PDB file of C-alpha atoms and ligand atoms in Angstrom:
ATOM      1  CA  MET A   1     -11.637  10.880  10.778  1.00 55.00           C
ATOM      2  CA  ASN A   2      -9.591   8.907  13.299  1.00 58.00           C
ATOM      3  CA  ASN A   3      -7.146  10.742  15.506  1.00 64.00           C
ATOM      4  CA  ASN A   4      -4.412   8.562  16.965  1.00 82.00           C
ATOM      5  CA  LYS A   5      -1.066   9.072  18.630  1.00 88.00           C
ATOM      6  CA  LEU A   6       1.991   7.939  16.719  1.00 92.00           C
ATOM      7  CA  ASN A   7       4.868   6.119  18.416  1.00 91.00           C
ATOM      8  CA  LEU A   8       8.283   6.696  16.839  1.00 94.00           C
ATOM      9  CA  ASP A   9      10.360   4.233  18.920  1.00 93.00           C
ATOM     10  CA  SER A  10      10.832   1.684  16.131  1.00 93.00           C
ATOM     11  CA  ALA A  11      11.662   4.509  13.679  1.00 96.00           C
ATOM     12  CA  GLN A  12      14.411   5.626  16.079  1.00 95.00           C
ATOM     13  CA  THR A  13      15.819   2.083  16.177  1.00 96.00           C
ATOM     14  CA  LEU A  14      15.791   1.875  12.402  1.00 96.00           C
ATOM     15  CA  LEU A  15      17.646   5.186  12.096  1.00 98.00           C
ATOM     16  CA  GLU A  16      20.346   3.847  14.431  1.00 97.00           C
ATOM     17  CA  GLU A  17      20.819   0.861  12.118  1.00 97.00           C
ATOM     18  CA  HIS A  18      21.618   3.256   9.270  1.00 98.00           C
ATOM     19  CA  ARG A  19      23.680   5.689  11.312  1.00 98.00           C
ATOM     20  CA  GLN A  20      26.720   5.645   9.049  1.00 98.00           C
ATOM     21  CA  LYS A  21      24.853   6.856   5.957  1.00 98.00           C
ATOM     22  CA  LEU A  22      22.730   9.293   7.961  1.00 98.00           C
ATOM     23  CA  ASP A  23      25.743  10.882   9.662  1.00 98.00           C
ATOM     24  CA  ARG A  24      27.287  11.425   6.226  1.00 98.00           C
ATOM     25  CA  PHE A  25      24.008  12.974   5.010  1.00 98.00           C
ATOM     26  CA  SER A  26      24.046  15.232   8.065  1.00 97.00           C
ATOM     27  CA  GLU A  27      27.619  16.373   7.337  1.00 96.00           C
ATOM     28  CA  LEU A  28      26.740  17.137   3.715  1.00 96.00           C
ATOM     29  CA  LEU A  29      23.688  19.096   4.837  1.00 94.00           C
ATOM     30  CA  ILE A  30      25.674  21.164   7.330  1.00 93.00           C
ATOM     31  CA  ALA A  31      28.396  21.924   4.745  1.00 92.00           C
ATOM     32  CA  GLU A  32      25.858  22.854   2.068  1.00 91.00           C
ATOM     33  CA  ASN A  33      23.829  24.900   4.507  1.00 86.00           C
ATOM     34  CA  GLN A  34      26.831  27.118   5.137  1.00 85.00           C
ATOM     35  CA  LYS A  35      26.844  27.919   1.411  1.00 82.00           C
ATOM     36  CA  TYR A  36      23.137  28.224   0.594  1.00 72.00           C
ATOM     37  CA  ASN A  37      21.054  28.206   3.747  1.00 67.00           C
ATOM     38  CA  LEU A  38      19.131  25.069   2.767  1.00 66.00           C
ATOM     39  CA  THR A  39      17.563  24.620   6.182  1.00 69.00           C
ATOM     40  CA  ARG A  40      17.368  26.481   9.503  1.00 75.00           C
ATOM     41  CA  ILE A  41      17.950  23.281  11.444  1.00 79.00           C
ATOM     42  CA  ASP A  42      21.697  22.880  11.487  1.00 76.00           C
ATOM     43  CA  SER A  43      23.086  21.067  14.562  1.00 89.00           C
ATOM     44  CA  PRO A  44      23.611  17.291  14.241  1.00 92.00           C
ATOM     45  CA  GLU A  45      21.146  16.574  17.058  1.00 92.00           C
ATOM     46  CA  GLN A  46      18.483  18.826  15.584  1.00 92.00           C
ATOM     47  CA  ILE A  47      18.986  17.303  12.153  1.00 95.00           C
ATOM     48  CA  TRP A  48      18.639  13.799  13.594  1.00 96.00           C
ATOM     49  CA  VAL A  49      15.320  14.547  15.286  1.00 95.00           C
ATOM     50  CA  ARG A  50      13.677  17.289  13.238  1.00 94.00           C
ATOM     51  CA  HIS A  51      14.711  15.938   9.824  1.00 96.00           C
ATOM     52  CA  PHE A  52      15.608  12.238  10.070  1.00 97.00           C
ATOM     53  CA  LEU A  53      13.175  11.061  12.748  1.00 97.00           C
ATOM     54  CA  ASP A  54      10.405  13.334  11.461  1.00 97.00           C
ATOM     55  CA  SER A  55      10.876  11.880   7.970  1.00 98.00           C
ATOM     56  CA  LEU A  56       9.881   8.490   9.382  1.00 98.00           C
ATOM     57  CA  ALA A  57       6.551   9.705  10.825  1.00 98.00           C
ATOM     58  CA  GLY A  58       4.851   8.006   7.871  1.00 98.00           C
ATOM     59  CA  LEU A  59       6.799   4.754   8.095  1.00 97.00           C
ATOM     60  CA  SER A  60       4.252   2.582   9.925  1.00 96.00           C
ATOM     61  CA  VAL A  61       1.521   3.632   7.471  1.00 97.00           C
ATOM     62  CA  LEU A  62       3.813   2.903   4.507  1.00 98.00           C
ATOM     63  CA  ASN A  63       4.847  -0.463   5.977  1.00 97.00           C
ATOM     64  CA  GLU A  64       1.189  -1.422   6.211  1.00 97.00           C
ATOM     65  CA  LEU A  65       0.561  -0.309   2.629  1.00 98.00           C
ATOM     66  CA  SER A  66       3.529  -2.350   1.436  1.00 98.00           C
ATOM     67  CA  LYS A  67       2.151  -5.412   3.229  1.00 97.00           C
ATOM     68  CA  LYS A  68      -1.197  -4.851   1.528  1.00 97.00           C
ATOM     69  CA  THR A  69       0.243  -4.453  -1.995  1.00 96.00           C
ATOM     70  CA  GLY A  70       2.672  -7.324  -1.427  1.00 96.00           C
ATOM     71  CA  LYS A  71       5.317  -5.400  -3.384  1.00 94.00           C
ATOM     72  CA  PRO A  72       8.076  -2.879  -2.668  1.00 96.00           C
ATOM     73  CA  LEU A  73       6.505   0.576  -2.724  1.00 98.00           C
ATOM     74  CA  LYS A  74       6.892   3.264  -5.390  1.00 98.00           C
ATOM     75  CA  ILE A  75       6.833   6.598  -3.576  1.00 98.00           C
ATOM     76  CA  LEU A  76       6.960  10.192  -4.825  1.00 98.00           C
ATOM     77  CA  ASP A  77       8.167  12.903  -2.433  1.00 98.00           C
ATOM     78  CA  ILE A  78       6.951  16.313  -3.638  1.00 98.00           C
ATOM     79  CA  GLY A  79       8.776  19.555  -2.792  1.00 98.00           C
ATOM     80  CA  SER A  80      11.501  17.537  -1.128  1.00 98.00           C
ATOM     81  CA  GLY A  81      13.920  20.453  -0.543  1.00 96.00           C
ATOM     82  CA  ALA A  82      17.162  18.996   0.772  1.00 95.00           C
ATOM     83  CA  GLY A  83      15.601  15.486   0.690  1.00 98.00           C
ATOM     84  CA  PHE A  84      12.948  15.270   3.412  1.00 98.00           C
ATOM     85  CA  PRO A  85      11.259  12.918   3.881  1.00 98.00           C
ATOM     86  CA  GLY A  86      12.213  11.183   0.588  1.00 98.00           C
ATOM     87  CA  LEU A  87      15.924  10.485   0.961  1.00 98.00           C
ATOM     88  CA  VAL A  88      15.597   9.280   4.549  1.00 98.00           C
ATOM     89  CA  LEU A  89      12.950   6.779   3.420  1.00 98.00           C
ATOM     90  CA  ALA A  90      15.277   5.717   0.592  1.00 98.00           C
ATOM     91  CA  ILE A  91      18.124   5.099   3.062  1.00 98.00           C
ATOM     92  CA  ILE A  92      16.129   2.976   5.495  1.00 98.00           C
ATOM     93  CA  ARG A  93      14.097   1.102   2.845  1.00 98.00           C
ATOM     94  CA  PRO A  94      16.538   0.281   0.005  1.00 98.00           C
ATOM     95  CA  GLN A  95      13.972  -2.052  -1.598  1.00 98.00           C
ATOM     96  CA  TRP A  96      11.454   0.783  -2.165  1.00 98.00           C
ATOM     97  CA  GLN A  97      11.702   3.076  -5.212  1.00 98.00           C
ATOM     98  CA  ILE A  98      11.776   6.724  -4.183  1.00 98.00           C
ATOM     99  CA  THR A  99      11.277   9.556  -6.689  1.00 98.00           C
ATOM    100  CA  SER A 100      12.021  12.988  -5.324  1.00 98.00           C
ATOM    101  CA  LEU A 101      10.525  16.030  -7.086  1.00 98.00           C
ATOM    102  CA  GLU A 102      11.925  19.475  -6.304  1.00 98.00           C
ATOM    103  CA  ALA A 103      11.280  22.770  -8.120  1.00 98.00           C
ATOM    104  CA  THR A 104      14.562  24.498  -7.205  1.00 97.00           C
ATOM    105  CA  GLU A 105      17.540  23.316  -9.217  1.00 97.00           C
ATOM    106  CA  LYS A 106      20.198  23.871  -6.548  1.00 94.00           C
ATOM    107  CA  LYS A 107      18.186  21.775  -4.068  1.00 95.00           C
ATOM    108  CA  ALA A 108      17.639  18.988  -6.615  1.00 98.00           C
ATOM    109  CA  ASN A 109      21.386  19.070  -7.344  1.00 97.00           C
ATOM    110  CA  PHE A 110      22.172  18.799  -3.649  1.00 97.00           C
ATOM    111  CA  GLN A 111      19.948  15.699  -3.452  1.00 98.00           C
ATOM    112  CA  LYS A 112      21.726  14.167  -6.472  1.00 98.00           C
ATOM    113  CA  MET A 113      25.048  14.745  -4.745  1.00 98.00           C
ATOM    114  CA  VAL A 114      23.759  13.069  -1.560  1.00 98.00           C
ATOM    115  CA  CYS A 115      22.521  10.049  -3.569  1.00 98.00           C
ATOM    116  CA  ASP A 116      25.906   9.744  -5.355  1.00 98.00           C
ATOM    117  CA  THR A 117      27.900  10.073  -2.147  1.00 98.00           C
ATOM    118  CA  LEU A 118      25.761   7.591  -0.202  1.00 98.00           C
ATOM    119  CA  GLU A 119      25.514   5.297  -3.249  1.00 98.00           C
ATOM    120  CA  LEU A 120      21.738   5.151  -3.069  1.00 98.00           C
ATOM    121  CA  LYS A 121      20.486   2.954  -5.903  1.00 97.00           C
ATOM    122  CA  ASN A 122      16.740   3.323  -5.335  1.00 98.00           C
ATOM    123  CA  THR A 123      16.261   7.054  -5.954  1.00 98.00           C
ATOM    124  CA  THR A 124      15.351   9.261  -8.920  1.00 98.00           C
ATOM    125  CA  ILE A 125      15.758  12.993  -8.414  1.00 98.00           C
ATOM    126  CA  LEU A 126      13.619  15.218 -10.639  1.00 98.00           C
ATOM    127  CA  ASN A 127      13.989  18.970 -10.962  1.00 98.00           C
ATOM    128  CA  GLY A 128      10.479  20.189 -11.832  1.00 98.00           C
ATOM    129  CA  ARG A 129       7.123  21.433 -10.609  1.00 98.00           C
ATOM    130  CA  ALA A 130       4.401  19.094  -9.401  1.00 98.00           C
ATOM    131  CA  GLU A 131       1.572  20.832 -11.270  1.00 98.00           C
ATOM    132  CA  ALA A 132       3.400  20.230 -14.593  1.00 98.00           C
ATOM    133  CA  VAL A 133       4.885  16.784 -13.930  1.00 98.00           C
ATOM    134  CA  ALA A 134       1.489  15.464 -12.694  1.00 98.00           C
ATOM    135  CA  HIS A 135       0.142  15.647 -16.266  1.00 98.00           C
ATOM    136  CA  HIS A 136       2.827  13.390 -17.771  1.00 98.00           C
ATOM    137  CA  ALA A 137       1.488   9.861 -18.407  1.00 98.00           C
ATOM    138  CA  GLN A 138       4.734   8.445 -17.052  1.00 97.00           C
ATOM    139  CA  PHE A 139       3.933   9.894 -13.616  1.00 98.00           C
ATOM    140  CA  ARG A 140       0.110  10.111 -13.552  1.00 98.00           C
ATOM    141  CA  GLN A 141      -1.453   7.661 -11.102  1.00 98.00           C
ATOM    142  CA  GLN A 142       1.808   5.703 -10.984  1.00 98.00           C
ATOM    143  CA  PHE A 143       2.722   5.847  -7.279  1.00 98.00           C
ATOM    144  CA  ASP A 144       1.602   3.766  -4.312  1.00 98.00           C
ATOM    145  CA  ALA A 145       2.067   6.831  -2.130  1.00 98.00           C
ATOM    146  CA  VAL A 146       3.017  10.497  -2.278  1.00 98.00           C
ATOM    147  CA  THR A 147       4.648  12.314   0.608  1.00 98.00           C
ATOM    148  CA  ALA A 148       5.002  16.047   1.236  1.00 98.00           C
ATOM    149  CA  ARG A 149       6.392  17.974   4.176  1.00 98.00           C
ATOM    150  CA  ALA A 150       6.133  21.772   4.510  1.00 93.00           C
ATOM    151  CA  LEU A 151       4.975  22.244   0.927  1.00 95.00           C
ATOM    152  CA  ALA A 152       1.599  24.012   0.986  1.00 93.00           C
ATOM    153  CA  ALA A 153      -1.776  24.343   2.734  1.00 92.00           C
ATOM    154  CA  MET A 154      -4.001  21.255   2.482  1.00 94.00           C
ATOM    155  CA  PRO A 155      -6.308  22.294  -0.402  1.00 95.00           C
ATOM    156  CA  VAL A 156      -3.278  23.222  -2.552  1.00 95.00           C
ATOM    157  CA  LEU A 157      -1.417  20.122  -1.428  1.00 96.00           C
ATOM    158  CA  ALA A 158      -4.330  17.848  -2.376  1.00 97.00           C
ATOM    159  CA  GLU A 159      -4.498  19.324  -5.859  1.00 97.00           C
ATOM    160  CA  LEU A 160      -0.723  19.212  -6.419  1.00 98.00           C
ATOM    161  CA  SER A 161      -0.240  15.659  -5.229  1.00 98.00           C
ATOM    162  CA  LEU A 162      -3.215  13.308  -5.583  1.00 98.00           C
ATOM    163  CA  GLY A 163      -3.070  12.997  -9.397  1.00 98.00           C
ATOM    164  CA  PHE A 164       0.185  11.057  -8.939  1.00 98.00           C
ATOM    165  CA  VAL A 165      -1.397   8.389  -6.719  1.00 98.00           C
ATOM    166  CA  LYS A 166      -2.735   5.008  -7.899  1.00 98.00           C
ATOM    167  CA  ILE A 167      -6.287   4.135  -6.886  1.00 98.00           C
ATOM    168  CA  GLY A 168      -6.015   2.491  -3.470  1.00 98.00           C
ATOM    169  CA  GLY A 169      -2.799   4.420  -2.778  1.00 98.00           C
ATOM    170  CA  LEU A 170      -2.123   7.097  -0.165  1.00 98.00           C
ATOM    171  CA  GLY A 171      -1.179  10.754   0.242  1.00 98.00           C
ATOM    172  CA  LEU A 172       0.873  11.439   3.394  1.00 98.00           C
ATOM    173  CA  TYR A 173       1.159  15.030   4.536  1.00 98.00           C
ATOM    174  CA  TRP A 174       3.419  16.268   7.339  1.00 98.00           C
ATOM    175  CA  LYS A 175       1.601  19.019   9.235  1.00 96.00           C
ATOM    176  CA  GLY A 176       1.739  21.133  12.376  1.00 91.00           C
ATOM    177  CA  PRO A 177      -0.593  21.037  15.390  1.00 85.00           C
ATOM    178  CA  SER A 178      -3.523  22.705  13.582  1.00 83.00           C
ATOM    179  CA  ALA A 179      -3.795  19.941  10.971  1.00 88.00           C
ATOM    180  CA  ASN A 180      -7.377  19.021  11.853  1.00 86.00           C
ATOM    181  CA  LYS A 181      -8.609  22.529  11.188  1.00 88.00           C
ATOM    182  CA  GLU A 182      -6.660  22.630   7.945  1.00 89.00           C
ATOM    183  CA  VAL A 183      -8.093  19.294   6.860  1.00 92.00           C
ATOM    184  CA  GLN A 184     -11.644  20.557   7.379  1.00 91.00           C
ATOM    185  CA  THR A 185     -10.977  23.364   4.889  1.00 91.00           C
ATOM    186  CA  ALA A 186      -9.655  20.827   2.381  1.00 94.00           C
ATOM    187  CA  GLN A 187     -12.528  18.307   2.455  1.00 94.00           C
ATOM    188  CA  ALA A 188     -13.957  19.472  -0.880  1.00 94.00           C
ATOM    189  CA  ALA A 189     -10.568  19.634  -2.617  1.00 96.00           C
ATOM    190  CA  ILE A 190      -9.660  16.124  -1.472  1.00 97.00           C
ATOM    191  CA  LYS A 191     -13.010  14.783  -2.703  1.00 97.00           C
ATOM    192  CA  GLN A 192     -12.633  16.496  -6.072  1.00 97.00           C
ATOM    193  CA  MET A 193      -9.237  14.821  -6.466  1.00 98.00           C
ATOM    194  CA  GLY A 194     -10.902  11.409  -6.058  1.00 98.00           C
ATOM    195  CA  ALA A 195      -9.652  10.862  -2.516  1.00 98.00           C
ATOM    196  CA  LYS A 196     -10.918  10.804   1.067  1.00 98.00           C
ATOM    197  CA  ILE A 197      -9.364  11.606   4.413  1.00 96.00           C
ATOM    198  CA  GLU A 198      -8.288   8.386   6.040  1.00 95.00           C
ATOM    199  CA  ASN A 199      -6.596   9.380   9.282  1.00 93.00           C
ATOM    200  CA  SER A 200      -4.654  11.997  11.209  1.00 94.00           C
ATOM    201  CA  LEU A 201      -1.860  10.915  13.547  1.00 94.00           C
ATOM    202  CA  SER A 202      -0.306  13.224  16.118  1.00 95.00           C
ATOM    203  CA  TYR A 203       3.234  12.991  17.446  1.00 95.00           C
ATOM    204  CA  THR A 204       5.801  15.030  19.363  1.00 95.00           C
ATOM    205  CA  LEU A 205       9.451  15.616  18.526  1.00 94.00           C
ATOM    206  CA  GLN A 206      11.666  16.462  21.446  1.00 88.00           C
ATOM    207  CA  THR A 207      15.221  17.771  21.438  1.00 82.00           C
ATOM    208  CA  GLU A 208      17.321  19.056  24.325  1.00 78.00           C
ATOM    209  CA  ASP A 209      17.750  22.676  23.364  1.00 73.00           C
ATOM    210  CA  VAL A 210      14.372  23.692  21.938  1.00 76.00           C
ATOM    211  CA  GLU A 211      10.678  23.449  22.767  1.00 83.00           C
ATOM    212  CA  PRO A 212       9.016  20.144  21.833  1.00 87.00           C
ATOM    213  CA  ALA A 213       7.246  20.289  18.492  1.00 91.00           C
ATOM    214  CA  ASN A 214       3.670  18.983  18.308  1.00 93.00           C
ATOM    215  CA  LEU A 215       3.080  17.693  14.822  1.00 96.00           C
ATOM    216  CA  SER A 216       0.695  15.578  12.815  1.00 96.00           C
ATOM    217  CA  LEU A 217       0.576  13.375   9.796  1.00 97.00           C
ATOM    218  CA  VAL A 218      -2.537  13.568   7.631  1.00 97.00           C
ATOM    219  CA  ILE A 219      -3.357  10.562   5.472  1.00 97.00           C
ATOM    220  CA  CYS A 220      -5.641  10.592   2.417  1.00 98.00           C
ATOM    221  CA  LYS A 221      -6.691   7.556   0.421  1.00 98.00           C
ATOM    222  CA  LYS A 222      -7.266   7.665  -3.323  1.00 98.00           C
ATOM    223  CA  ILE A 223     -10.559   5.998  -4.203  1.00 98.00           C
ATOM    224  CA  LYS A 224     -11.124   6.993  -7.827  1.00 97.00           C
ATOM    225  CA  ALA A 225      -9.294   8.636 -10.742  1.00 98.00           C
ATOM    226  CA  THR A 226      -8.363  12.329 -10.454  1.00 98.00           C
ATOM    227  CA  PRO A 227     -10.142  14.358 -13.183  1.00 98.00           C
ATOM    228  CA  THR A 228      -7.650  15.159 -15.961  1.00 97.00           C
ATOM    229  CA  GLN A 229      -7.937  18.951 -15.574  1.00 97.00           C
ATOM    230  CA  TYR A 230      -6.160  18.755 -12.173  1.00 98.00           C
ATOM    231  CA  PRO A 231      -3.776  20.047 -11.094  1.00 98.00           C
ATOM    232  CA  ARG A 232      -4.391  23.453 -12.670  1.00 97.00           C
ATOM    233  CA  VAL A 233      -1.545  25.915 -13.308  1.00 96.00           C
ATOM    234  CA  PHE A 234       0.019  27.192 -10.086  1.00 94.00           C
ATOM    235  CA  GLY A 235      -1.245  30.798 -10.348  1.00 94.00           C
ATOM    236  CA  ILE A 236      -4.835  29.537 -10.525  1.00 95.00           C
ATOM    237  CA  ILE A 237      -4.373  26.985  -7.716  1.00 94.00           C
ATOM    238  CA  LYS A 238      -3.103  29.779  -5.462  1.00 90.00           C
ATOM    239  CA  LYS A 239      -5.704  32.336  -6.511  1.00 91.00           C
ATOM    240  CA  LYS A 240      -8.668  29.976  -6.477  1.00 92.00           C
ATOM    241  CA  PRO A 241      -7.974  27.039  -4.144  1.00 89.00           C
ATOM    242  CA  LEU A 242     -10.642  24.335  -4.480  1.00 90.00           C
ATOM    243  CA  SER A 243     -13.375  24.706  -1.860  1.00 82.00           C
TER     244      SER A 243
HETATM  245  N1  SAH B 301      10.098  18.865   2.157  1.00 66.86           N
HETATM  246  C1  SAH B 301      11.271  19.619   2.523  1.00 66.86           C
HETATM  247  C2  SAH B 301      11.280  21.040   1.915  1.00 66.86           C
HETATM  248  C3  SAH B 301      10.130  21.915   2.306  1.00 66.86           C
HETATM  249  S1  SAH B 301      10.221  23.539   1.631  1.00 66.86           S
HETATM  250  C4  SAH B 301      11.371  19.686   4.033  1.00 66.86           C
HETATM  251  O1  SAH B 301      10.376  19.432   4.695  1.00 66.86           O
HETATM  252  O2  SAH B 301      12.463  20.002   4.542  1.00 66.86           O
HETATM  253  C5  SAH B 301       9.183  23.334   0.193  1.00 66.86           C
HETATM  254  C6  SAH B 301       9.956  22.912  -1.022  1.00 66.86           C
HETATM  255  O3  SAH B 301       9.027  22.651  -2.060  1.00 66.86           O
HETATM  256  C7  SAH B 301      10.909  23.974  -1.562  1.00 66.86           C
HETATM  257  O4  SAH B 301      12.183  23.389  -1.700  1.00 66.86           O
HETATM  258  C8  SAH B 301      10.325  24.376  -2.905  1.00 66.86           C
HETATM  259  O5  SAH B 301      11.322  24.646  -3.866  1.00 66.86           O
HETATM  260  C9  SAH B 301       9.523  23.147  -3.285  1.00 66.86           C
HETATM  261  N2  SAH B 301       8.317  23.413  -4.098  1.00 66.86           N
HETATM  262  C10 SAH B 301       7.418  24.405  -3.914  1.00 66.86           C
HETATM  263  N3  SAH B 301       6.416  24.308  -4.806  1.00 66.86           N
HETATM  264  C11 SAH B 301       6.671  23.209  -5.574  1.00 66.86           C
HETATM  265  C12 SAH B 301       6.012  22.586  -6.669  1.00 66.86           C
HETATM  266  N4  SAH B 301       4.864  23.088  -7.131  1.00 66.86           N
HETATM  267  N5  SAH B 301       6.578  21.474  -7.215  1.00 66.86           N
HETATM  268  C13 SAH B 301       7.756  20.992  -6.733  1.00 66.86           C
HETATM  269  N6  SAH B 301       8.430  21.541  -5.697  1.00 66.86           N
HETATM  270  C14 SAH B 301       7.902  22.640  -5.121  1.00 66.86           C
END
């Protein structure tokens, strides 16, 4: 597995170009957070770095994939919460199709409200669970890439997400500093899903008032079809993670 450092300078520039929409998103998030506690990160500066900039950690990899396919990407963001990274990708890449899948209804509804307010035309928000939706023909092996941030440990994540990915497509997973160790424990699960580990990129997010966060992005590539029995029901995935 390669281990490279990720540079987020061009992502920062791109965010600036979409500041108007992103500031509105930030305001909606802060207002909603006061009602429901959607996220612990709640100052505009923290939101900009820890949500918006972090959401673009996968951008260079996705840009490359888009160049390779020669078409606008179809991306599924799983367990998207208040819309990260999915809605940020939708804002900065209006030509890509972003589907956002979230199990909690109030969070999916918040995302719908954000899409309406910002007039995003390239998003579909689904309220549902990955392990169920992954078995629908309409979604199975239909996406160029899946993304997931703060959803589950790697073996669970591999099982929940890789059935959605086309052969040749990618799984992008936002992880903390111990990603490499986590990936080692997920080797077998990733292989059973018909994928392999492609890369792991490390990066640091820095804001004024808190410690820098050392993070990483793990990338898996789908090389053959995921066996139809996966993903299993959630209770079984949790109780008996693939190993
Ligand atoms: N990606 C967002 C939210 C992370 S919290 C962020 O980084 O800010 C994880 C989210 O995944 C929660 O909102 C939870 O409701 C959702 N979730 C958990 N299990 C899921 C599943 N099996 N399918 C779909 N969503 C799920």
